[in-house]
């Protein structure tokens, strides 16, 4: 399969809690991106981390990358009901293609 | 609003038919990507065009084809449709040159195809 894998597949939390999602991939990469998708709608780019970076922040988002373990994590702090969505990681291959993981469905309850 | 426009939003058609999905990239973006998202296969890369030329091919079936026109809009043609082709089809565009992994891709809202 060309896809990476996100873990967990689904996550339910209360507002205010932190949500952590993990992504594993198989090949060497130059970049890894995280996307968000509201139910049945287009993807929205959240953050990009390059292979020479270990951690990146954007607002309530924190992304880490461990190239030795071929894994990345996305942390959403102080979650809100509006964060309810599916979250995908995407990696590049040797050409300019985005290869997506299977996604984590996040449900944030008010 | 990502600036990427896909039409139609919804499409219902019968098995064996042929449909064309259209994508208008963000103004100035030369790269267009097509993806299929189905319940059982997840999000799959189909094909990429850069400035009118095919650049990369993913899991695209022979029954499917695409092209990018001089005005940079792209069309994805799906023929001899089967029930399993029912999915969301996304188009994305990027400003970056085709040989470099795009730092950011902007996605359209998708076309939901239902084959009955």
CSV table of N, CA, C and O in Angstrom, one decimal, chain B residues 5-115:
chain,number,residue,atom,x,y,z
B,5,UNK,N,-11.6,25.3,-7.6
B,5,UNK,CA,-13.0,25.1,-7.9
B,5,UNK,C,-13.2,23.8,-8.6
B,5,UNK,O,-12.5,23.5,-9.6
B,6,UNK,N,-14.1,23.0,-8.0
B,6,UNK,CA,-14.4,21.7,-8.7
B,6,UNK,C,-15.9,21.7,-9.0
B,6,UNK,O,-16.8,22.1,-8.2
B,7,UNK,N,-16.2,21.2,-10.2
B,7,UNK,CA,-17.6,21.0,-10.6
B,7,UNK,C,-17.8,19.7,-11.3
B,7,UNK,O,-16.8,19.2,-11.9
B,8,UNK,N,-18.9,19.0,-11.2
B,8,UNK,CA,-20.0,19.4,-10.3
B,8,UNK,C,-19.7,19.0,-8.8
B,8,UNK,O,-18.7,18.3,-8.6
B,9,UNK,N,-20.5,19.4,-7.9
B,9,UNK,CA,-20.3,19.0,-6.5
B,9,UNK,C,-20.8,17.6,-6.3
B,9,UNK,O,-20.2,16.8,-5.5
B,10,UNK,N,-21.9,17.3,-6.9
B,10,UNK,CA,-22.5,15.9,-6.8
B,10,UNK,C,-22.8,15.4,-8.2
B,10,UNK,O,-23.2,16.2,-9.1
B,11,UNK,N,-22.7,14.1,-8.3
B,11,UNK,CA,-23.0,13.5,-9.6
B,11,UNK,C,-23.5,12.1,-9.3
B,11,UNK,O,-22.8,11.3,-8.6
B,12,UNK,N,-24.6,11.8,-9.9
B,12,UNK,CA,-25.2,10.4,-9.7
B,12,UNK,C,-25.4,9.9,-11.1
B,12,UNK,O,-26.0,10.5,-12.0
B,13,UNK,N,-24.8,8.7,-11.4
B,13,UNK,CA,-24.9,8.1,-12.7
B,13,UNK,C,-24.9,6.6,-12.6
B,13,UNK,O,-24.7,6.0,-11.6
B,14,UNK,N,-25.2,6.0,-13.7
B,14,UNK,CA,-25.4,4.6,-13.8
B,14,UNK,C,-24.1,3.8,-14.2
B,14,UNK,O,-23.2,4.4,-14.8
B,15,UNK,N,-24.1,2.6,-13.8
B,15,UNK,CA,-22.9,1.8,-14.2
B,15,UNK,C,-22.8,1.8,-15.7
B,15,UNK,O,-23.8,1.8,-16.4
B,16,UNK,N,-21.5,1.8,-16.2
B,16,UNK,CA,-21.3,1.7,-17.6
B,16,UNK,C,-21.2,3.1,-18.2
B,16,UNK,O,-20.7,3.2,-19.4
B,17,UNK,N,-21.6,4.1,-17.5
B,17,UNK,CA,-21.6,5.5,-18.1
B,17,UNK,C,-20.2,6.1,-18.0
B,17,UNK,O,-19.3,5.6,-17.4
B,18,UNK,N,-20.1,7.3,-18.6
B,18,UNK,CA,-18.9,8.1,-18.5
B,18,UNK,C,-19.2,9.5,-18.0
B,18,UNK,O,-20.2,10.0,-18.3
B,19,UNK,N,-18.3,10.0,-17.1
B,19,UNK,CA,-18.5,11.3,-16.6
B,19,UNK,C,-17.2,12.1,-16.7
B,19,UNK,O,-16.1,11.5,-16.8
B,20,UNK,N,-17.3,13.4,-16.6
B,20,UNK,CA,-16.1,14.3,-16.6
B,20,UNK,C,-16.2,15.2,-15.4
B,20,UNK,O,-17.2,15.9,-15.2
B,21,UNK,N,-15.2,15.2,-14.7
B,21,UNK,CA,-15.1,16.1,-13.5
B,21,UNK,C,-14.1,17.2,-13.9
B,21,UNK,O,-13.1,17.0,-14.5
B,22,UNK,N,-14.4,18.4,-13.4
B,22,UNK,CA,-13.7,19.6,-13.8
B,22,UNK,C,-13.0,20.2,-12.6
B,22,UNK,O,-13.6,20.3,-11.5
B,23,UNK,N,-11.8,20.8,-12.8
B,23,UNK,CA,-11.1,21.4,-11.7
B,23,UNK,C,-10.5,22.7,-12.3
B,23,UNK,O,-9.8,22.7,-13.3
B,24,UNK,N,-10.7,23.8,-11.6
B,24,UNK,CA,-10.0,25.0,-11.9
B,24,UNK,C,-9.1,25.3,-10.8
B,24,UNK,O,-9.5,25.5,-9.6
B,25,UNK,N,-7.8,25.4,-11.0
B,25,UNK,CA,-6.8,25.6,-10.0
B,25,UNK,C,-6.8,27.0,-9.5
B,25,UNK,O,-7.4,27.9,-10.1
B,26,UNK,N,-6.1,27.2,-8.4
B,26,UNK,CA,-5.9,28.6,-7.9
B,26,UNK,C,-5.2,29.4,-9.0
B,26,UNK,O,-4.4,28.8,-9.8
B,27,UNK,N,-5.5,30.7,-9.1
B,27,UNK,CA,-4.9,31.5,-10.1
B,27,UNK,C,-3.4,31.5,-10.0
B,27,UNK,O,-2.8,31.7,-8.9
B,28,UNK,N,-2.7,31.1,-11.1
B,28,UNK,CA,-1.3,31.1,-11.1
B,28,UNK,C,-0.7,29.7,-10.8
B,28,UNK,O,0.5,29.5,-11.1
B,29,UNK,N,-1.5,28.8,-10.2
B,29,UNK,CA,-0.9,27.5,-9.9
B,29,UNK,C,-0.8,26.7,-11.2
B,29,UNK,O,-1.7,26.6,-12.0
B,30,UNK,N,0.4,26.1,-11.4
B,30,UNK,CA,0.6,25.3,-12.6
B,30,UNK,C,0.4,23.8,-12.4
B,30,UNK,O,0.2,23.0,-13.3
B,31,UNK,N,0.5,23.3,-11.2
B,31,UNK,CA,0.4,21.9,-10.9
B,31,UNK,C,-1.0,21.6,-10.4
B,31,UNK,O,-1.6,22.3,-9.6
B,32,UNK,N,-1.6,20.5,-11.0
B,32,UNK,CA,-2.9,20.0,-10.6
B,32,UNK,C,-2.8,18.6,-10.2
B,32,UNK,O,-2.2,17.8,-10.9
B,33,UNK,N,-3.4,18.2,-9.1
B,33,UNK,CA,-3.4,16.8,-8.6
B,33,UNK,C,-4.8,16.3,-8.5
B,33,UNK,O,-5.7,17.1,-8.1
B,34,UNK,N,-5.0,15.1,-8.8
B,34,UNK,CA,-6.3,14.4,-8.6
B,34,UNK,C,-6.2,13.3,-7.6
B,34,UNK,O,-5.2,12.5,-7.7
B,35,UNK,N,-7.2,13.2,-6.7
B,35,UNK,CA,-7.2,12.2,-5.7
B,35,UNK,C,-8.6,11.6,-5.6
B,35,UNK,O,-9.6,12.3,-5.9
B,36,UNK,N,-8.6,10.3,-5.3
B,36,UNK,CA,-9.9,9.7,-5.0
B,36,UNK,C,-10.0,9.3,-3.5
B,36,UNK,O,-9.0,8.7,-3.0
B,37,UNK,N,-11.1,9.6,-2.9
B,37,UNK,CA,-11.3,9.2,-1.6
B,37,UNK,C,-12.5,8.3,-1.4
B,37,UNK,O,-13.6,8.7,-1.7
B,38,UNK,N,-12.3,7.1,-1.1
B,38,UNK,CA,-13.4,6.1,-0.9
B,38,UNK,C,-13.3,5.6,0.5
B,38,UNK,O,-12.3,5.6,1.1
B,39,UNK,N,-14.4,5.0,0.9
B,39,UNK,CA,-14.5,4.5,2.3
B,39,UNK,C,-13.5,3.4,2.5
B,39,UNK,O,-12.9,3.3,3.6
B,40,UNK,N,-13.3,2.5,1.5
B,40,UNK,CA,-12.5,1.3,1.7
B,40,UNK,C,-11.0,1.6,1.4
B,40,UNK,O,-10.1,0.9,1.8
B,41,UNK,N,-10.7,2.5,0.5
B,41,UNK,CA,-9.4,2.7,0.0
B,41,UNK,C,-8.7,4.0,0.6
B,41,UNK,O,-7.6,4.3,0.4
B,42,UNK,N,-9.5,4.8,1.3
B,42,UNK,CA,-8.9,6.0,1.8
B,42,UNK,C,-8.6,7.0,0.7
B,42,UNK,O,-9.2,7.0,-0.3
B,43,UNK,N,-7.6,7.9,1.0
B,43,UNK,CA,-7.3,8.9,0.0
B,43,UNK,C,-6.2,8.4,-0.9
B,43,UNK,O,-5.1,8.2,-0.4
B,44,UNK,N,-6.4,8.3,-2.2
B,44,UNK,CA,-5.5,7.8,-3.1
B,44,UNK,C,-5.1,8.8,-4.2
B,44,UNK,O,-6.0,9.4,-4.8
B,45,UNK,N,-3.8,9.0,-4.4
B,45,UNK,CA,-3.3,9.8,-5.4
B,45,UNK,C,-3.6,9.2,-6.8
B,45,UNK,O,-3.3,8.0,-7.0
B,46,UNK,N,-4.1,9.9,-7.7
B,46,UNK,CA,-4.4,9.4,-9.1
B,46,UNK,C,-3.4,9.9,-10.1
B,46,UNK,O,-2.8,9.0,-10.7
B,47,UNK,N,-3.3,11.2,-10.2
B,47,UNK,CA,-2.4,11.7,-11.3
B,47,UNK,C,-2.1,13.1,-11.1
B,47,UNK,O,-2.9,13.8,-10.4
B,48,UNK,N,-1.0,13.6,-11.6
B,48,UNK,CA,-0.6,15.0,-11.5
B,48,UNK,C,-0.2,15.6,-12.8
B,48,UNK,O,0.4,14.9,-13.6
B,49,UNK,N,-0.6,16.8,-13.1
B,49,UNK,CA,-0.3,17.5,-14.3
B,49,UNK,C,0.5,18.8,-13.9
B,49,UNK,O,0.2,19.4,-12.9
B,50,UNK,N,1.4,19.1,-14.7
B,50,UNK,CA,2.1,20.4,-14.5
B,50,UNK,C,2.2,21.1,-15.8
B,50,UNK,O,2.8,20.6,-16.8
B,51,UNK,N,1.6,22.3,-15.9
B,51,UNK,CA,1.6,23.1,-17.0
B,51,UNK,C,1.2,22.4,-18.3
B,51,UNK,O,1.9,22.5,-19.4
B,52,UNK,N,0.2,21.6,-18.2
B,52,UNK,CA,-0.3,20.9,-19.4
B,52,UNK,C,0.2,19.5,-19.6
B,52,UNK,O,-0.3,18.7,-20.4
B,53,UNK,N,1.3,19.1,-18.9
B,53,UNK,CA,1.9,17.8,-19.1
B,53,UNK,C,1.7,16.9,-17.9
B,53,UNK,O,1.8,17.3,-16.8
B,54,UNK,N,1.6,15.6,-18.2
B,54,UNK,CA,1.5,14.6,-17.1
B,54,UNK,C,2.8,14.5,-16.4
B,54,UNK,O,3.8,14.4,-17.1
B,55,UNK,N,2.8,14.6,-15.1
B,55,UNK,CA,4.0,14.6,-14.4
B,55,UNK,C,4.2,13.3,-13.5
B,55,UNK,O,5.3,12.8,-13.3
B,56,UNK,N,3.1,12.8,-13.0
B,56,UNK,CA,3.2,11.7,-12.1
B,56,UNK,C,1.9,10.9,-12.1
B,56,UNK,O,0.8,11.5,-12.3
B,57,UNK,N,2.0,9.6,-12.0
B,57,UNK,CA,0.8,8.8,-12.1
B,57,UNK,C,0.8,7.9,-10.8
B,57,UNK,O,1.8,7.3,-10.4
B,58,UNK,N,-0.4,7.8,-10.2
B,58,UNK,CA,-0.6,7.0,-9.1
B,58,UNK,C,-1.5,5.8,-9.4
B,58,UNK,O,-1.3,5.2,-10.4
B,59,UNK,N,-2.4,5.6,-8.5
B,59,UNK,CA,-3.3,4.4,-8.7
B,59,UNK,C,-4.5,4.7,-9.6
B,59,UNK,O,-5.6,4.5,-9.2
B,60,UNK,N,-4.2,5.2,-10.8
B,60,UNK,CA,-5.3,5.5,-11.7
B,60,UNK,C,-5.6,4.4,-12.6
B,60,UNK,O,-4.7,3.8,-13.2
B,61,UNK,N,-6.9,4.0,-12.7
B,61,UNK,CA,-7.3,2.9,-13.5
B,61,UNK,C,-7.2,3.3,-15.0
B,61,UNK,O,-7.2,4.5,-15.4
B,62,UNK,N,-7.1,2.3,-15.9
B,62,UNK,CA,-7.0,2.5,-17.3
B,62,UNK,C,-8.3,3.1,-17.8
B,62,UNK,O,-8.3,3.8,-18.8
B,63,UNK,N,-9.4,2.9,-17.1
B,63,UNK,CA,-10.7,3.5,-17.5
B,63,UNK,C,-10.8,5.0,-17.2
B,63,UNK,O,-11.7,5.7,-17.6
B,64,UNK,N,-9.8,5.5,-16.4
B,64,UNK,CA,-9.8,6.9,-16.1
B,64,UNK,C,-8.7,7.6,-16.9
B,64,UNK,O,-7.6,7.0,-17.2
B,65,UNK,N,-9.0,8.8,-17.2
B,65,UNK,CA,-7.9,9.6,-17.9
B,65,UNK,C,-8.1,11.1,-17.4
B,65,UNK,O,-9.2,11.4,-16.9
B,66,UNK,N,-7.1,11.8,-17.6
B,66,UNK,CA,-7.1,13.2,-17.3
B,66,UNK,C,-6.4,14.0,-18.3
B,66,UNK,O,-5.6,13.5,-19.0
B,67,UNK,N,-6.6,15.3,-18.2
B,67,UNK,CA,-5.8,16.2,-19.0
B,67,UNK,C,-5.8,17.6,-18.4
B,67,UNK,O,-6.7,17.9,-17.6
B,68,UNK,N,-4.8,18.4,-18.7
B,68,UNK,CA,-4.8,19.8,-18.3
B,68,UNK,C,-4.7,20.7,-19.5
B,68,UNK,O,-3.9,20.5,-20.4
B,69,UNK,N,-5.6,21.6,-19.6
B,69,UNK,CA,-5.7,22.5,-20.8
B,69,UNK,C,-4.8,23.7,-20.7
B,69,UNK,O,-4.3,24.0,-19.6
B,70,UNK,N,-4.7,24.4,-21.8
B,70,UNK,CA,-3.8,25.6,-21.8
B,70,UNK,C,-4.2,26.6,-20.8
B,70,UNK,O,-3.3,27.4,-20.3
B,71,UNK,N,-5.4,26.7,-20.5
B,71,UNK,CA,-5.8,27.7,-19.4
B,71,UNK,C,-5.6,27.1,-18.0
B,71,UNK,O,-6.0,27.8,-17.0
B,72,UNK,N,-5.0,26.0,-17.9
B,72,UNK,CA,-4.6,25.3,-16.7
B,72,UNK,C,-5.7,24.5,-16.0
B,72,UNK,O,-5.4,23.9,-15.0
B,73,UNK,N,-7.0,24.7,-16.5
B,73,UNK,CA,-8.0,23.9,-15.8
B,73,UNK,C,-7.8,22.4,-16.2
B,73,UNK,O,-7.1,22.1,-17.2
B,74,UNK,N,-8.3,21.5,-15.4
B,74,UNK,CA,-8.1,20.1,-15.6
B,74,UNK,C,-9.4,19.3,-15.6
B,74,UNK,O,-10.3,19.8,-15.0
B,75,UNK,N,-9.4,18.3,-16.3
B,75,UNK,CA,-10.6,17.4,-16.3
B,75,UNK,C,-10.2,16.0,-16.1
B,75,UNK,O,-9.1,15.5,-16.6
B,76,UNK,N,-11.0,15.3,-15.3
B,76,UNK,CA,-10.8,13.9,-15.0
B,76,UNK,C,-11.9,13.1,-15.6
B,76,UNK,O,-13.1,13.4,-15.3
B,77,UNK,N,-11.6,12.3,-16.6
B,77,UNK,CA,-12.7,11.5,-17.3
B,77,UNK,C,-12.7,10.1,-16.7
B,77,UNK,O,-11.7,9.4,-16.6
B,78,UNK,N,-13.9,9.7,-16.3
B,78,UNK,CA,-14.1,8.3,-15.8
B,78,UNK,C,-15.1,7.6,-16.7
B,78,UNK,O,-16.2,8.1,-16.9
B,79,UNK,N,-14.7,6.5,-17.2
B,79,UNK,CA,-15.6,5.8,-18.1
B,79,UNK,C,-15.8,4.3,-17.7
B,79,UNK,O,-15.2,3.8,-16.7
B,80,UNK,N,-16.8,3.7,-18.3
B,80,UNK,CA,-17.2,2.4,-18.0
B,80,UNK,C,-17.4,2.2,-16.4
B,80,UNK,O,-16.8,1.3,-15.8
B,81,UNK,N,-18.1,3.2,-15.9
B,81,UNK,CA,-18.2,3.3,-14.4
B,81,UNK,C,-18.7,2.0,-13.8
B,81,UNK,O,-19.7,1.4,-14.3
B,82,UNK,N,-18.1,1.7,-12.6
B,82,UNK,CA,-18.6,0.6,-11.8
B,82,UNK,C,-19.0,1.1,-10.4
B,82,UNK,O,-18.7,2.2,-10.1
B,83,UNK,N,-19.7,0.3,-9.7
B,83,UNK,CA,-20.2,0.7,-8.4
B,83,UNK,C,-19.1,1.1,-7.5
B,83,UNK,O,-19.2,2.0,-6.7
B,84,UNK,N,-18.0,0.4,-7.6
B,84,UNK,CA,-16.8,0.7,-6.8
B,84,UNK,C,-16.1,2.0,-7.1
B,84,UNK,O,-15.2,2.4,-6.4
B,85,UNK,N,-16.5,2.7,-8.2
B,85,UNK,CA,-16.0,4.0,-8.5
B,85,UNK,C,-16.6,5.1,-7.7
B,85,UNK,O,-16.2,6.3,-7.7
B,86,UNK,N,-17.7,4.8,-7.0
B,86,UNK,CA,-18.3,5.8,-6.1
B,86,UNK,C,-17.3,6.3,-5.1
B,86,UNK,O,-16.8,5.5,-4.3
B,87,UNK,N,-17.1,7.6,-5.0
B,87,UNK,CA,-16.1,8.1,-4.1
B,87,UNK,C,-16.2,9.6,-4.2
B,87,UNK,O,-16.9,10.2,-5.0
B,88,UNK,N,-15.4,10.3,-3.4
B,88,UNK,CA,-15.2,11.7,-3.5
B,88,UNK,C,-13.9,11.9,-4.3
B,88,UNK,O,-12.9,11.2,-4.0
B,89,UNK,N,-13.9,12.7,-5.3
B,89,UNK,CA,-12.8,13.0,-6.1
B,89,UNK,C,-12.3,14.4,-5.9
B,89,UNK,O,-13.1,15.4,-6.1
B,90,UNK,N,-11.1,14.5,-5.4
B,90,UNK,CA,-10.6,15.8,-5.1
B,90,UNK,C,-9.5,16.3,-6.1
B,90,UNK,O,-8.7,15.5,-6.6
B,91,UNK,N,-9.5,17.5,-6.3
B,91,UNK,CA,-8.5,18.2,-7.1
B,91,UNK,C,-7.7,19.1,-6.2
B,91,UNK,O,-8.3,19.7,-5.3
B,92,UNK,N,-6.4,19.2,-6.4
B,92,UNK,CA,-5.6,20.1,-5.6
B,92,UNK,C,-4.6,20.8,-6.6
B,92,UNK,O,-4.3,20.3,-7.6
B,93,UNK,N,-4.2,22.0,-6.2
B,93,UNK,CA,-3.3,22.7,-7.0
B,93,UNK,C,-2.2,23.3,-6.2
B,93,UNK,O,-2.3,23.4,-5.0
B,94,UNK,N,-1.1,23.5,-6.9
B,94,UNK,CA,0.1,24.0,-6.2
B,94,UNK,C,0.8,25.0,-7.1
B,94,UNK,O,0.8,24.8,-8.3
B,95,UNK,N,1.5,26.0,-6.5
B,95,UNK,CA,2.2,27.0,-7.3
B,95,UNK,C,3.6,26.5,-7.7
B,95,UNK,O,4.2,27.1,-8.5
B,96,UNK,N,4.1,25.5,-7.0
B,96,UNK,CA,5.5,25.1,-7.1
B,96,UNK,C,5.7,24.3,-8.4
B,96,UNK,O,4.8,23.6,-8.9
B,97,UNK,N,7.0,24.3,-8.9
B,97,UNK,CA,7.3,23.6,-10.1
B,97,UNK,C,7.1,22.1,-9.8
B,97,UNK,O,7.3,21.6,-8.8
B,98,UNK,N,6.8,21.4,-10.9
B,98,UNK,CA,6.4,20.0,-10.8
B,98,UNK,C,7.4,19.1,-10.3
B,98,UNK,O,7.1,18.1,-9.7
B,99,UNK,N,8.7,19.4,-10.4
B,99,UNK,CA,9.7,18.5,-9.9
B,99,UNK,C,10.0,18.6,-8.4
B,99,UNK,O,10.8,17.8,-7.9
B,100,UNK,N,9.4,19.5,-7.8
B,100,UNK,CA,9.7,19.7,-6.4
B,100,UNK,C,8.5,19.4,-5.6
B,100,UNK,O,7.4,19.8,-5.9
B,101,UNK,N,8.6,18.7,-4.5
B,101,UNK,CA,7.5,18.4,-3.6
B,101,UNK,C,6.8,19.7,-3.2
B,101,UNK,O,7.5,20.6,-2.6
B,102,UNK,N,5.6,19.9,-3.4
B,102,UNK,CA,5.0,21.2,-3.1
B,102,UNK,C,4.9,21.5,-1.6
B,102,UNK,O,4.6,20.6,-0.8
B,103,UNK,N,5.3,22.6,-1.2
B,103,UNK,CA,5.2,23.0,0.2
B,103,UNK,C,3.8,23.0,0.7
B,103,UNK,O,3.5,22.8,1.9
B,104,UNK,N,2.9,23.3,-0.2
B,104,UNK,CA,1.5,23.4,0.2
B,104,UNK,C,0.7,23.1,-1.1
B,104,UNK,O,0.9,23.6,-2.1
B,105,UNK,N,-0.3,22.3,-0.9
B,105,UNK,CA,-1.3,22.1,-1.9
B,105,UNK,C,-2.7,22.5,-1.5
B,105,UNK,O,-3.1,22.3,-0.3
B,106,UNK,N,-3.4,23.1,-2.3
B,106,UNK,CA,-4.7,23.7,-2.0
B,106,UNK,C,-5.8,22.8,-2.6
B,106,UNK,O,-5.8,22.5,-3.8
B,107,UNK,N,-6.7,22.4,-1.8
B,107,UNK,CA,-7.7,21.4,-2.3
B,107,UNK,C,-9.0,22.0,-2.6
B,107,UNK,O,-9.5,23.0,-1.9
B,108,UNK,N,-9.7,21.5,-3.6
B,108,UNK,CA,-11.1,21.9,-3.8
B,108,UNK,C,-12.0,21.1,-2.9
B,108,UNK,O,-11.6,20.3,-2.1
B,109,UNK,N,-13.3,21.4,-3.0
B,109,UNK,CA,-14.3,20.8,-2.1
B,109,UNK,C,-14.7,19.4,-2.5
B,109,UNK,O,-15.3,18.7,-1.8
B,110,UNK,N,-14.2,19.0,-3.7
B,110,UNK,CA,-14.5,17.7,-4.1
B,110,UNK,C,-15.8,17.5,-5.0
B,110,UNK,O,-16.7,18.3,-4.9
B,111,UNK,N,-15.8,16.4,-5.7
B,111,UNK,CA,-17.0,16.0,-6.4
B,111,UNK,C,-17.4,14.7,-5.9
B,111,UNK,O,-16.6,13.7,-5.9
B,112,UNK,N,-18.6,14.6,-5.4
B,112,UNK,CA,-19.1,13.3,-4.9
B,112,UNK,C,-19.7,12.5,-6.0
B,112,UNK,O,-20.8,13.0,-6.5
B,113,UNK,N,-19.1,11.4,-6.4
B,113,UNK,CA,-19.7,10.6,-7.5
B,113,UNK,C,-20.4,9.4,-6.9
B,113,UNK,O,-19.8,8.7,-6.1
B,114,UNK,N,-21.6,9.2,-7.3
B,114,UNK,CA,-22.3,8.0,-6.9
B,114,UNK,C,-22.7,7.2,-8.1
B,114,UNK,O,-23.4,7.8,-9.0
B,115,UNK,N,-22.3,6.0,-8.2
B,115,UNK,CA,-22.6,5.1,-9.3
B,115,UNK,C,-23.7,4.1,-8.9
B,115,UNK,O,-23.5,3.4,-7.9
